[in-house]
mmCIF file of C-alpha atoms and ligand atoms in Angstrom:
data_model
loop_
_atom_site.group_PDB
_atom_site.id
_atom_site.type_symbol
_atom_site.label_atom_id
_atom_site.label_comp_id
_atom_site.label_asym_id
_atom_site.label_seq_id
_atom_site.Cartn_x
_atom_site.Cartn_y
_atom_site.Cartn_z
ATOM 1 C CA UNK A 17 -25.588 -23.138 2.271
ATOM 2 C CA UNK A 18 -26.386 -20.510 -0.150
ATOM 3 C CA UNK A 19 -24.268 -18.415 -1.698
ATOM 4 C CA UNK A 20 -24.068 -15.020 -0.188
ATOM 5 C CA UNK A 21 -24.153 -11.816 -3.205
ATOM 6 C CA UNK A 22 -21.653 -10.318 -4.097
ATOM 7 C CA UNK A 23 -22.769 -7.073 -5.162
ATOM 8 C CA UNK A 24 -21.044 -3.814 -4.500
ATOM 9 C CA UNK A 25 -23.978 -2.756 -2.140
ATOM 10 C CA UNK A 26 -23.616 -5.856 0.045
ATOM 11 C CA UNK A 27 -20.315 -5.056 0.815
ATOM 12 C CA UNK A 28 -20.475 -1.431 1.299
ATOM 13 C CA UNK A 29 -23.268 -1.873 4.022
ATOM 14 C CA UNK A 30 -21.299 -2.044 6.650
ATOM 15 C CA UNK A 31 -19.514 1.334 6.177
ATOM 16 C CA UNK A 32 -22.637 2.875 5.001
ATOM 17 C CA UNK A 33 -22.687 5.699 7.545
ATOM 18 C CA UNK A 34 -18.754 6.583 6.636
ATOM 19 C CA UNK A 35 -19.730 6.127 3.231
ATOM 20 C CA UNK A 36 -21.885 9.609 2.988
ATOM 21 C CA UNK A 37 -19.527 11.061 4.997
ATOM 22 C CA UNK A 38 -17.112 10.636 2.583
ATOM 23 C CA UNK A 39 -18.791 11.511 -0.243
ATOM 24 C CA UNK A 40 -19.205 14.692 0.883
ATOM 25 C CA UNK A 41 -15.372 14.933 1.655
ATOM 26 C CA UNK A 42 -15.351 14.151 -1.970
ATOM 27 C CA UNK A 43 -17.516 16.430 -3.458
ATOM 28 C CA UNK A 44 -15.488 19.284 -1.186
ATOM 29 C CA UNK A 45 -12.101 18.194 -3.111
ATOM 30 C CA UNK A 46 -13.645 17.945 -6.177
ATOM 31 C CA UNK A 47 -14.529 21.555 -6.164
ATOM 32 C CA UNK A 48 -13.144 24.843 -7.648
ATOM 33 C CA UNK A 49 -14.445 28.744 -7.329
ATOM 34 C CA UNK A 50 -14.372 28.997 -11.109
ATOM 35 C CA UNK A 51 -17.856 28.120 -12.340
ATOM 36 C CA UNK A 52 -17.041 26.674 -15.735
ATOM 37 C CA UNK A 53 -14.293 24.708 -13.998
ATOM 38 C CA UNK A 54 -16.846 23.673 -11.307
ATOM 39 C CA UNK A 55 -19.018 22.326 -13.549
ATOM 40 C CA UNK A 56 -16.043 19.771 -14.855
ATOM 41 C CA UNK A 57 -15.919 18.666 -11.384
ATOM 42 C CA UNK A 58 -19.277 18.058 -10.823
ATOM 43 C CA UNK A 59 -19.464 16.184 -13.793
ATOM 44 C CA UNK A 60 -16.419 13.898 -12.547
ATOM 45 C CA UNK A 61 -18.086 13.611 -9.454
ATOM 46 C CA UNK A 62 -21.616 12.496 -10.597
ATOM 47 C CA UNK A 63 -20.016 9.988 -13.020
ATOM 48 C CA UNK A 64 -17.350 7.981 -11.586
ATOM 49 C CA UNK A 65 -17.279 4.460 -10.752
ATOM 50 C CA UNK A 66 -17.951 1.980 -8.031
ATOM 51 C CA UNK A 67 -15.781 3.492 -5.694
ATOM 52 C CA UNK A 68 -14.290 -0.081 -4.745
ATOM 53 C CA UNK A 69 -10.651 1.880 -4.074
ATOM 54 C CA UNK A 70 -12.511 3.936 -1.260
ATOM 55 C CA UNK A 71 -14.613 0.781 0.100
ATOM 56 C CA UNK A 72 -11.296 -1.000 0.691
ATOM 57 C CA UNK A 73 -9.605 1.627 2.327
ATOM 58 C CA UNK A 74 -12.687 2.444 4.785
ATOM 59 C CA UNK A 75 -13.526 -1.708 5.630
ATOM 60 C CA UNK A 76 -9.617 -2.062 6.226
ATOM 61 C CA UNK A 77 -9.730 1.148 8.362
ATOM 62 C CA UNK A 78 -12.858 -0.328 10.147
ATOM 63 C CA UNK A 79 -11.414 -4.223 10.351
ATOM 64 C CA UNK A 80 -7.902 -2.911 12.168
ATOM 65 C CA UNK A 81 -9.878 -0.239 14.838
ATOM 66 C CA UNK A 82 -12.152 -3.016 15.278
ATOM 67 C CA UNK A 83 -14.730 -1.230 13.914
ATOM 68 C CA UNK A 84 -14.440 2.147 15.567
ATOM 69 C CA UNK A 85 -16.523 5.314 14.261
ATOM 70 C CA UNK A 86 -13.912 7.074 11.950
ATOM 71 C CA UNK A 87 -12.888 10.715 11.717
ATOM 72 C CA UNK A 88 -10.826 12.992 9.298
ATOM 73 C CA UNK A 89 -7.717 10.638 8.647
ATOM 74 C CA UNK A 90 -9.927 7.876 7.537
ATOM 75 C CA UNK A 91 -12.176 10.472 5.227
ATOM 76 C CA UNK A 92 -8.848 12.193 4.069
ATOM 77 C CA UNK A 93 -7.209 8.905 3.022
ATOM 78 C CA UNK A 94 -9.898 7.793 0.998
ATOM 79 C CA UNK A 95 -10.356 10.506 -0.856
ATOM 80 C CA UNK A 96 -6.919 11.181 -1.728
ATOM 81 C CA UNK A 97 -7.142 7.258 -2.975
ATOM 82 C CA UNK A 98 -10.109 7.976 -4.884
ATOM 83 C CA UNK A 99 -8.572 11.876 -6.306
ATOM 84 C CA UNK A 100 -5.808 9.555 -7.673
ATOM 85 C CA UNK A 101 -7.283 7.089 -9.465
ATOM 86 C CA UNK A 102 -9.462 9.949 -10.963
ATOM 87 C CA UNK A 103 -6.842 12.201 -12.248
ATOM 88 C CA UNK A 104 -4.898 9.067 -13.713
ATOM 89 C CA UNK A 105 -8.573 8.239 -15.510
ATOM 90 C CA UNK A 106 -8.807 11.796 -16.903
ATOM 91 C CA UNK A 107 -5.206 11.486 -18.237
ATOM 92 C CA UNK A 108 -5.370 7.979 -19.393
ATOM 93 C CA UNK A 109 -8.448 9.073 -21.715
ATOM 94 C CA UNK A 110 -6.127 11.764 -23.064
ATOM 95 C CA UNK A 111 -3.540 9.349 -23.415
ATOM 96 C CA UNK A 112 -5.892 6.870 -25.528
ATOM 97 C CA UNK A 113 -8.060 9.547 -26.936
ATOM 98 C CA UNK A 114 -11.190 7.417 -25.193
ATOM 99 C CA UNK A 115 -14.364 9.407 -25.669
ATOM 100 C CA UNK A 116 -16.174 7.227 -23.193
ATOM 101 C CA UNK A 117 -15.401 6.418 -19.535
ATOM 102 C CA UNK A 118 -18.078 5.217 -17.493
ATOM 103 C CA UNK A 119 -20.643 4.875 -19.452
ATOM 104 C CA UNK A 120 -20.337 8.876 -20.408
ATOM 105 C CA UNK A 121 -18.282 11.113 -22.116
ATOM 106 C CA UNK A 122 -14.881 11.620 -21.979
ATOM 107 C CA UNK A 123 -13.606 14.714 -20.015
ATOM 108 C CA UNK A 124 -11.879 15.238 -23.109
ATOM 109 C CA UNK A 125 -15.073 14.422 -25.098
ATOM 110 C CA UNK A 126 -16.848 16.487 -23.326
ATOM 111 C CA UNK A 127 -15.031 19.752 -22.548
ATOM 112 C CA UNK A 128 -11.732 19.236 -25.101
ATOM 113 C CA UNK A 129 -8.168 17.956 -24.558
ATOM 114 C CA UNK A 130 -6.864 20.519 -23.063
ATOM 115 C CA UNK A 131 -8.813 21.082 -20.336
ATOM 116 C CA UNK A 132 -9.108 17.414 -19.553
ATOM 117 C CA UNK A 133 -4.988 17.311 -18.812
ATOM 118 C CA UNK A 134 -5.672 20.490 -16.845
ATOM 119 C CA UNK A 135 -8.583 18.642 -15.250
ATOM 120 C CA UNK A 136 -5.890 16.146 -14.157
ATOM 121 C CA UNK A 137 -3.351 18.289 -13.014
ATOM 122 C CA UNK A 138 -5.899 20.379 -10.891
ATOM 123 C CA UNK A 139 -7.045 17.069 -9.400
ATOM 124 C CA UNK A 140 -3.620 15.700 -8.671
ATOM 125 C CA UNK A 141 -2.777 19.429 -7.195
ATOM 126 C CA UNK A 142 -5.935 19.036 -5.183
ATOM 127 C CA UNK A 143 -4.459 15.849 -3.342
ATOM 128 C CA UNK A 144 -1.155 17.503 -2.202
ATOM 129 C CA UNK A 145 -3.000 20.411 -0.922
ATOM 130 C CA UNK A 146 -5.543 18.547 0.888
ATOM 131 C CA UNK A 147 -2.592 16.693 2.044
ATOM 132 C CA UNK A 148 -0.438 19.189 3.214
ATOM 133 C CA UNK A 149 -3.414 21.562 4.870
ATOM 134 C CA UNK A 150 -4.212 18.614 6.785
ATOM 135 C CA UNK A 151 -0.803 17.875 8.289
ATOM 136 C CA UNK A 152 -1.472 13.975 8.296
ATOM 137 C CA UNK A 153 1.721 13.907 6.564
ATOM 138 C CA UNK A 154 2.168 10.217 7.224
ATOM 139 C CA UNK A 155 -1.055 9.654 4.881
ATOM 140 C CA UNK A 156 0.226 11.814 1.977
ATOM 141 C CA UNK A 157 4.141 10.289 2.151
ATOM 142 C CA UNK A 158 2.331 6.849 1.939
ATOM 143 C CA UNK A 159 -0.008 7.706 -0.961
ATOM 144 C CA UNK A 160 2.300 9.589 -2.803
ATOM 145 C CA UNK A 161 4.037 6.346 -3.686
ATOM 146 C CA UNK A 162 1.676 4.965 -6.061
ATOM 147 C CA UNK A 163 1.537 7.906 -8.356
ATOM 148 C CA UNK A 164 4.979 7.207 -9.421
ATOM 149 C CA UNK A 165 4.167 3.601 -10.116
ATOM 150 C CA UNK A 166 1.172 4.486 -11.995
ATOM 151 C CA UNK A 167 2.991 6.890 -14.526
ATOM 152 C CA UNK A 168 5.852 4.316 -14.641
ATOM 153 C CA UNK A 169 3.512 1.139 -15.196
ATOM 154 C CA UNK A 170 1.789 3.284 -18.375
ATOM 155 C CA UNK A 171 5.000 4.547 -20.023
ATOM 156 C CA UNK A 172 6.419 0.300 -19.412
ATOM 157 C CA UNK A 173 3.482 -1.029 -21.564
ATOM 158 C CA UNK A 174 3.916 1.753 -24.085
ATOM 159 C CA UNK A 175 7.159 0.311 -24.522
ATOM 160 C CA UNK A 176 6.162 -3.192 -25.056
ATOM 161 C CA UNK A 177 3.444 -2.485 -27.500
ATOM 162 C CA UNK A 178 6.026 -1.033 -29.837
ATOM 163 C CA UNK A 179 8.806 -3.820 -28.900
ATOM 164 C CA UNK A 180 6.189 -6.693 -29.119
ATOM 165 C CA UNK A 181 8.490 -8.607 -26.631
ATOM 166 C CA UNK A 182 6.522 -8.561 -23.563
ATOM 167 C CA UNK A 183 7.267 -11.661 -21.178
ATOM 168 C CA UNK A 184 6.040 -13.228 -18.524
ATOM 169 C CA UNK A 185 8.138 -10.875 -16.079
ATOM 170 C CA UNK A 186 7.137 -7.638 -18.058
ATOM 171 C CA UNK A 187 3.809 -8.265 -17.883
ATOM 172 C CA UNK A 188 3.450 -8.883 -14.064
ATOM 173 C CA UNK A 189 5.288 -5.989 -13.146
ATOM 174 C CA UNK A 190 3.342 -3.206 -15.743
ATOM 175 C CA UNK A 191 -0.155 -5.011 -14.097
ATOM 176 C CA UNK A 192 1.665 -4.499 -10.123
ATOM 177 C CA UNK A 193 2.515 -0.725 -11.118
ATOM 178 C CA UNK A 194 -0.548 0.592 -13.420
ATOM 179 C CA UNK A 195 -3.288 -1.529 -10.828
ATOM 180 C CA UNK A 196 -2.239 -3.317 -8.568
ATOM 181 C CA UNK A 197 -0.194 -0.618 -6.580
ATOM 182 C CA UNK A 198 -3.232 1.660 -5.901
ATOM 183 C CA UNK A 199 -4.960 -1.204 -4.587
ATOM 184 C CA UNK A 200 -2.333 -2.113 -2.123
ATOM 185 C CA UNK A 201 -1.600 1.735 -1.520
ATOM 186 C CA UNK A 202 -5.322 1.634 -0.466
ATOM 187 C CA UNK A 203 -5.623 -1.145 1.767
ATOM 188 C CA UNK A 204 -2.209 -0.086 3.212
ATOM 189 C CA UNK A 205 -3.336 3.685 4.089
ATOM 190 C CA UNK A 206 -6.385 2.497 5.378
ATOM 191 C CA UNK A 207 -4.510 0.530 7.924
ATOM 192 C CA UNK A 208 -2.406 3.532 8.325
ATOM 193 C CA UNK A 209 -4.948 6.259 9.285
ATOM 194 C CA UNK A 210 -6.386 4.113 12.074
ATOM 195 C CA UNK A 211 -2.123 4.064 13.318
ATOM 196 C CA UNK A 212 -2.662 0.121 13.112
ATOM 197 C CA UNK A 213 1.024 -1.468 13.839
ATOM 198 C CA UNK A 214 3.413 -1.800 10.932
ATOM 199 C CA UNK A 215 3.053 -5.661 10.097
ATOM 200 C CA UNK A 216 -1.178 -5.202 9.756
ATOM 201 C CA UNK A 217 -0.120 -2.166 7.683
ATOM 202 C CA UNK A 218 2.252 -4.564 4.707
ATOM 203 C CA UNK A 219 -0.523 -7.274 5.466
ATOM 204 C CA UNK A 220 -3.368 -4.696 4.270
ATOM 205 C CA UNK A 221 -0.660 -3.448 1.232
ATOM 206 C CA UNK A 222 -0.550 -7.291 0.446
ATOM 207 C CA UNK A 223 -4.310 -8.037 0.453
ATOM 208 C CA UNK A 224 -4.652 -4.821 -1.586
ATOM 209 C CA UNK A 225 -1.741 -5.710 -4.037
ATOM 210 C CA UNK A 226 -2.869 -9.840 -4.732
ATOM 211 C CA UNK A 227 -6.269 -8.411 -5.470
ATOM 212 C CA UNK A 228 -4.821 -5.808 -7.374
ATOM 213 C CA UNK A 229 -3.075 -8.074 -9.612
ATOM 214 C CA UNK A 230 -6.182 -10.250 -9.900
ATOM 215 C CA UNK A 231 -8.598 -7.253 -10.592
ATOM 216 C CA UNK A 232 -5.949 -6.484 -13.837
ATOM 217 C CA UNK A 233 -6.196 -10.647 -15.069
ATOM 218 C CA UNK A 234 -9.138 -10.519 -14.986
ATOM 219 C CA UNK A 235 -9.607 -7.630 -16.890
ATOM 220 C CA UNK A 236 -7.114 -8.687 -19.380
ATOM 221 C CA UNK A 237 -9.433 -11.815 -19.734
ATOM 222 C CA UNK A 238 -12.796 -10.020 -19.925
ATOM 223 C CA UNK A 239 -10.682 -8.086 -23.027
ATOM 224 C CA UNK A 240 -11.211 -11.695 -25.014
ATOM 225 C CA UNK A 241 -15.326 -11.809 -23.756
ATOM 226 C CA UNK A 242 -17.856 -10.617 -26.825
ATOM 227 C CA UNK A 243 -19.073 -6.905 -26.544
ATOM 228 C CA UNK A 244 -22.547 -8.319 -25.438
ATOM 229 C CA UNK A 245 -21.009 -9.205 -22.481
ATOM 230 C CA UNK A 246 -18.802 -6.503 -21.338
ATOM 231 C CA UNK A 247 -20.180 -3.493 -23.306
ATOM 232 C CA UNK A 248 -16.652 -2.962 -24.796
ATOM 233 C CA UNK A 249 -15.201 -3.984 -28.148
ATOM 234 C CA UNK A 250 -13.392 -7.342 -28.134
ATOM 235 C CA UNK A 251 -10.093 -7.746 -28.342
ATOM 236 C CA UNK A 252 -9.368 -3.595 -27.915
ATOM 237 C CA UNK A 253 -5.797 -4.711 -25.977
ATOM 238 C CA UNK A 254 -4.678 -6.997 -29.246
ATOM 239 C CA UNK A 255 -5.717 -3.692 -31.308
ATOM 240 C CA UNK A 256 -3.373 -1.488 -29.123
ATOM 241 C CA UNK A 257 -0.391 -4.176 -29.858
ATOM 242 C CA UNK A 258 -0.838 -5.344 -26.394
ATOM 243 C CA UNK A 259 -0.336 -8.806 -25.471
ATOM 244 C CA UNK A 260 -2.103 -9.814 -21.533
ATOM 245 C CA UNK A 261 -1.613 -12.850 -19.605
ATOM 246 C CA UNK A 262 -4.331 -15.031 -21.791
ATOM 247 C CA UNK A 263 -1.831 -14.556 -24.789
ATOM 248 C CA UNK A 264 1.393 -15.541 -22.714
ATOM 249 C CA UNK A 265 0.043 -18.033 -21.618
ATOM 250 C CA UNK A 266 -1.101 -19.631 -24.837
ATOM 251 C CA UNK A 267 2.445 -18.919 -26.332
ATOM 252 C CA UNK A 268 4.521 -20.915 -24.157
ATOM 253 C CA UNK A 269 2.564 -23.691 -25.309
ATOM 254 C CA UNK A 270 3.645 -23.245 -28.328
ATOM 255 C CA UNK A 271 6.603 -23.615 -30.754
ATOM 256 C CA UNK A 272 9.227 -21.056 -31.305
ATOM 257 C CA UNK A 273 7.700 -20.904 -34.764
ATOM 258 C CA UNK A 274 4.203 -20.614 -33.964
ATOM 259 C CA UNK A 275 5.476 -18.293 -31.193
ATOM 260 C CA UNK A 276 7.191 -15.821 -34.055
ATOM 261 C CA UNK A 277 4.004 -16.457 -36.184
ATOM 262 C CA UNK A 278 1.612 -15.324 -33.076
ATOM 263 C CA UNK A 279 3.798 -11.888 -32.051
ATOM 264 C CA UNK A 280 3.886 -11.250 -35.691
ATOM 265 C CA UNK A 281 0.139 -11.191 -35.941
ATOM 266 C CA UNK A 282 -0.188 -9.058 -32.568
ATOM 267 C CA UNK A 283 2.321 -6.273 -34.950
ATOM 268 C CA UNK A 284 -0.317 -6.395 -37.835
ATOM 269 C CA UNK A 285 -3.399 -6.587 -35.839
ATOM 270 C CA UNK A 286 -5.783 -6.029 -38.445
ATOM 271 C CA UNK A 287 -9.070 -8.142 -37.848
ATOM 272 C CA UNK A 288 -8.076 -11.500 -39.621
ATOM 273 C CA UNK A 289 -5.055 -11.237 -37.117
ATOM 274 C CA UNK A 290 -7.030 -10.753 -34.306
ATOM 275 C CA UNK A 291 -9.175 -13.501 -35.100
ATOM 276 C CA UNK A 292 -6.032 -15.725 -35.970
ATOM 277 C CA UNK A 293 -4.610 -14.762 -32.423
ATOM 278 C CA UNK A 294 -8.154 -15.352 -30.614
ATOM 279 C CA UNK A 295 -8.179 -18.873 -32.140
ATOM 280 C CA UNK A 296 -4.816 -19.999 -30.920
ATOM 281 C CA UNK A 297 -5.132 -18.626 -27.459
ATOM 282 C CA UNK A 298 -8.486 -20.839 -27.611
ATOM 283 C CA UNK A 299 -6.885 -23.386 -28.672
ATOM 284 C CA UNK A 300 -4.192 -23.394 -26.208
ATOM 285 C CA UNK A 301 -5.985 -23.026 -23.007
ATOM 286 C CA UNK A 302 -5.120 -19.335 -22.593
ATOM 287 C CA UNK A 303 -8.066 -18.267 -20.680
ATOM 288 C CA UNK A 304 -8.232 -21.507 -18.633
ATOM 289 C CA UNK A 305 -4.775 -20.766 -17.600
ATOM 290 C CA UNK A 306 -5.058 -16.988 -16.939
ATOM 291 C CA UNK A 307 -8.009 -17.455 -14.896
ATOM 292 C CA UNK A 308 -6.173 -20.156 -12.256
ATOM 293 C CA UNK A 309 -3.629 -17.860 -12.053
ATOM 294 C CA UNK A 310 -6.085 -15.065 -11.274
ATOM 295 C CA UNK A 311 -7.466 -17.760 -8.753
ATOM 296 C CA UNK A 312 -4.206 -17.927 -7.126
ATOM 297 C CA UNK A 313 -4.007 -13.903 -6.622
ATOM 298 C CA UNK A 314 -7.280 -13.989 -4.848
ATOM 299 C CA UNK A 315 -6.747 -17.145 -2.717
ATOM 300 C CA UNK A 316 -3.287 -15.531 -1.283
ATOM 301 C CA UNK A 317 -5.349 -12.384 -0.573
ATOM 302 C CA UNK A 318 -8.233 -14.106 1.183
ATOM 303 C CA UNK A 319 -5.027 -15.638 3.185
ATOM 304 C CA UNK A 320 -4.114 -12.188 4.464
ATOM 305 C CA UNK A 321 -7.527 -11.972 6.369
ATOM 306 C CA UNK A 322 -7.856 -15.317 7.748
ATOM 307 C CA UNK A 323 -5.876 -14.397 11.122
ATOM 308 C CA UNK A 324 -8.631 -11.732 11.752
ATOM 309 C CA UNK A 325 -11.733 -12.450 13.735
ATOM 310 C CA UNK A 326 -14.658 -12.846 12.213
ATOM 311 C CA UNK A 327 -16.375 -9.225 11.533
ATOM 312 C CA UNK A 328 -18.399 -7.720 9.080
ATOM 313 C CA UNK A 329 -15.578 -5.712 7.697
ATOM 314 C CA UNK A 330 -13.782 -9.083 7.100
ATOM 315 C CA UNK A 331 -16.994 -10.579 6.000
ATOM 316 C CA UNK A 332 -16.895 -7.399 3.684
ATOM 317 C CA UNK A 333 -13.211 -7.863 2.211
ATOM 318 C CA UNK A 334 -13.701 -11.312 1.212
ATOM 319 C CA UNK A 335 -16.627 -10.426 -0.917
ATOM 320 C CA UNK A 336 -14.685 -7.901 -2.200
ATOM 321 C CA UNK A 337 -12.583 -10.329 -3.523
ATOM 322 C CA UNK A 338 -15.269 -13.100 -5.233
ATOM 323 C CA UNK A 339 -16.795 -9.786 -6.662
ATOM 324 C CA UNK A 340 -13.686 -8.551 -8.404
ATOM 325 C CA UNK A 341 -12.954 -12.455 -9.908
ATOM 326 C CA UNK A 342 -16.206 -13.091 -10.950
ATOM 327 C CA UNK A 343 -17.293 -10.116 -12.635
ATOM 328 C CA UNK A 344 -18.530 -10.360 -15.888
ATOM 329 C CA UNK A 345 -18.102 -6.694 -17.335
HETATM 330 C C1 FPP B 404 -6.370 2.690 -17.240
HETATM 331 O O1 FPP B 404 -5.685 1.992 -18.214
HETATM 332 C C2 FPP B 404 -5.408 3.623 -16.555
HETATM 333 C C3 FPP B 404 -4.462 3.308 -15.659
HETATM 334 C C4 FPP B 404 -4.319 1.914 -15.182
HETATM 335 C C5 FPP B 404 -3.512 4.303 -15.069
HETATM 336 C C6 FPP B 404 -3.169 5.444 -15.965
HETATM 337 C C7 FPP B 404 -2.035 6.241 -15.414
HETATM 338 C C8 FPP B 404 -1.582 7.373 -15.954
HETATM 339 C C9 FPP B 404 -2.203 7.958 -17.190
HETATM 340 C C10 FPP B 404 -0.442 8.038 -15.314
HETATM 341 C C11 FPP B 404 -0.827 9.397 -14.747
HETATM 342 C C12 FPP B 404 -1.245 9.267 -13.341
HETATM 343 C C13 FPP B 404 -1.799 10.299 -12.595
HETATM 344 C C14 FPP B 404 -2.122 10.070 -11.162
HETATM 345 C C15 FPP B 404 -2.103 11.634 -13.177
HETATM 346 P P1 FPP B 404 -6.311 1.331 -19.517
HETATM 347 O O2 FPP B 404 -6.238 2.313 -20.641
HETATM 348 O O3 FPP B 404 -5.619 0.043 -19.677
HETATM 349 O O4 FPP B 404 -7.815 1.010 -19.102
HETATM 350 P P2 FPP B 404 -9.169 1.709 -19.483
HETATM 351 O O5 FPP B 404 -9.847 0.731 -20.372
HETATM 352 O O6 FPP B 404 -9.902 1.859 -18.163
HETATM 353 O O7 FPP B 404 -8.886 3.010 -20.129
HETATM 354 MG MG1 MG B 405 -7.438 3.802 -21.297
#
């Protein structure tokens, strides 16, 4: 049989009614009576990304109602989703000092530092208001969650890049808070706004949080792919001190020696380290092994939908999840 595509477009045509719909929901939040400010916004607006946080929350909306029209809670939930990971964007460029998110500038390459952190914090004020105003409080308790885990997942890995001593354990839990949680926060409030029972609510937060976790692999792997590839500079985590699944896994194939040799490397991280490092993880199946784990993530979430009837939506969800492991950039 052939393969069916997964592209983004594939799997958003089944919501592509709700889809307008809530990009005009969007485009309402993302708005402010200043002009100068309102021109920030638009710019956010016309550049961000796929929207695959939004998709997910309207298909699991649509797979639990069994495919019911949606109204405001639905609209509401996934744009609070999206305002979230937006505002953490703006402030993680401010963080890095990125001057290029999406293809485009920075907000804070474009209109200066500090009004990309007020950017943020207007954004992030935006969600509670739009929260509260709508009394859905249900949907605002439950997203509200991952904003803590976001700020606590970046200020974890800040930690280990000056410590070098990230493990195994470390690692999983900075990918759950600063990824994975927003994707399981997503798939959960979807399931929430259509007032689907409690156990199809944690099964949506686990779909959302396995492909989470694989969405961050696999991004940690694509970190080791040439520029040509991705568009990005290799190795830009090793630069940052910051050592990803591919690495741990290569190191505990390896001596204690080679091990101290290895995080030593990751401290200097000039470019003969990096290509030191690079070798090794080569050497010692590092992808290979990231990448079956990242396999596993995705099999356990395409688990969570098997006990659902066949559906577009569900049809929809598993795409999602071959197009998150197999993207190339
Ligand atoms: C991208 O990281 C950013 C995140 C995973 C989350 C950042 C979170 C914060 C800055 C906390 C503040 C949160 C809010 C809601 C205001 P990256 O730098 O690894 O990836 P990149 O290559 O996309 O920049
Ligand atoms: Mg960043």
């Amino acid at each position: 049989m052939e393969k069916r595509p997964t592209t983004l477009e594939a799997i958003k045509a089944p919501i592509a009614d709700e889809m307008a719909a809530y990009e005009g929901f969007l485009r309402e939040a993302l708005h402010s009576e200043s002009r100068y400010f309102d021109d920030i916004l638009k710019y956010i607006f016309e550049n961000r990304g796929k929207g695959v946080r939004p998709t997910l929350v309207m298909l699991w909306a649509k797979l639990l109602s069994g495919g019911k029209a949606f109204g405001k809670r639905v609209l509401l939930s996934a744009s609070l989703i999206e305002l979230i990971h937006t505002a953490s964007l703006v402030h993680d460029d401010v963080i890095d000092r990125a001057d290029v998110r999406h293809g485009k500038a920075s907000i804070n390459e474009q209109f200066g530092r500090r009004n990309a952190i007020l950017t943020g914090d207007f954004i992030l004020s935006r969600i509670f208001e739009l929260g509260m105003e709508s009394l859905e409080f249900d949907i605002l308790t439950y997203v509200s969650h991952s904003i803590k885990w976001l700020c606590e997942g970046e200020v974890i890995q800040d930690e280990q890049t000056k410590t070098l001593g990230m493990t195994h354990e470390k690692y999983y839990d900075i990918i759950d808070k600063k990824t994975a949680s927003l994707l399981a926060i997503g798939c959960g409030v979807g399931a929430v706004a259509v007032k689907a029972p409690a156990k199809e609510v944690d099964a949506a937060y686990e779909f959302g949080r396995n492909i989470g976790m694989a969405f961050q692999i696999k991004d940690d792997i694509l970190d080791y792919a040439a520029t040509d590839q991705t568009g990005k500079p290799m190795c830009a985590d090793l630069r940052e001190h910051k050592i990803t699944l591919p690495l741990l896994e290569a190191l505990e194939d390896m001596s204690p020696e080679e091990q101290s040799t290895i995080r030593a490397l990751v401290g200097k991280a000039d470019d003969e380290a990096i290509a030191q490092i690079r070798e090794q993880i080569i050497a010692h199946k590092g992808i290979e092994r990231a990448e079956a784990i990242m396999a596993e993530y995705i099999a356990k979430a395409k688990e969570a939908l098997a006990h659902h009837d066949e559906s577009p939506y569900r049809t929809s969800l598993e795409m999602m999840c071959d197009f998150l492991a197999e993207r190339k950039h």
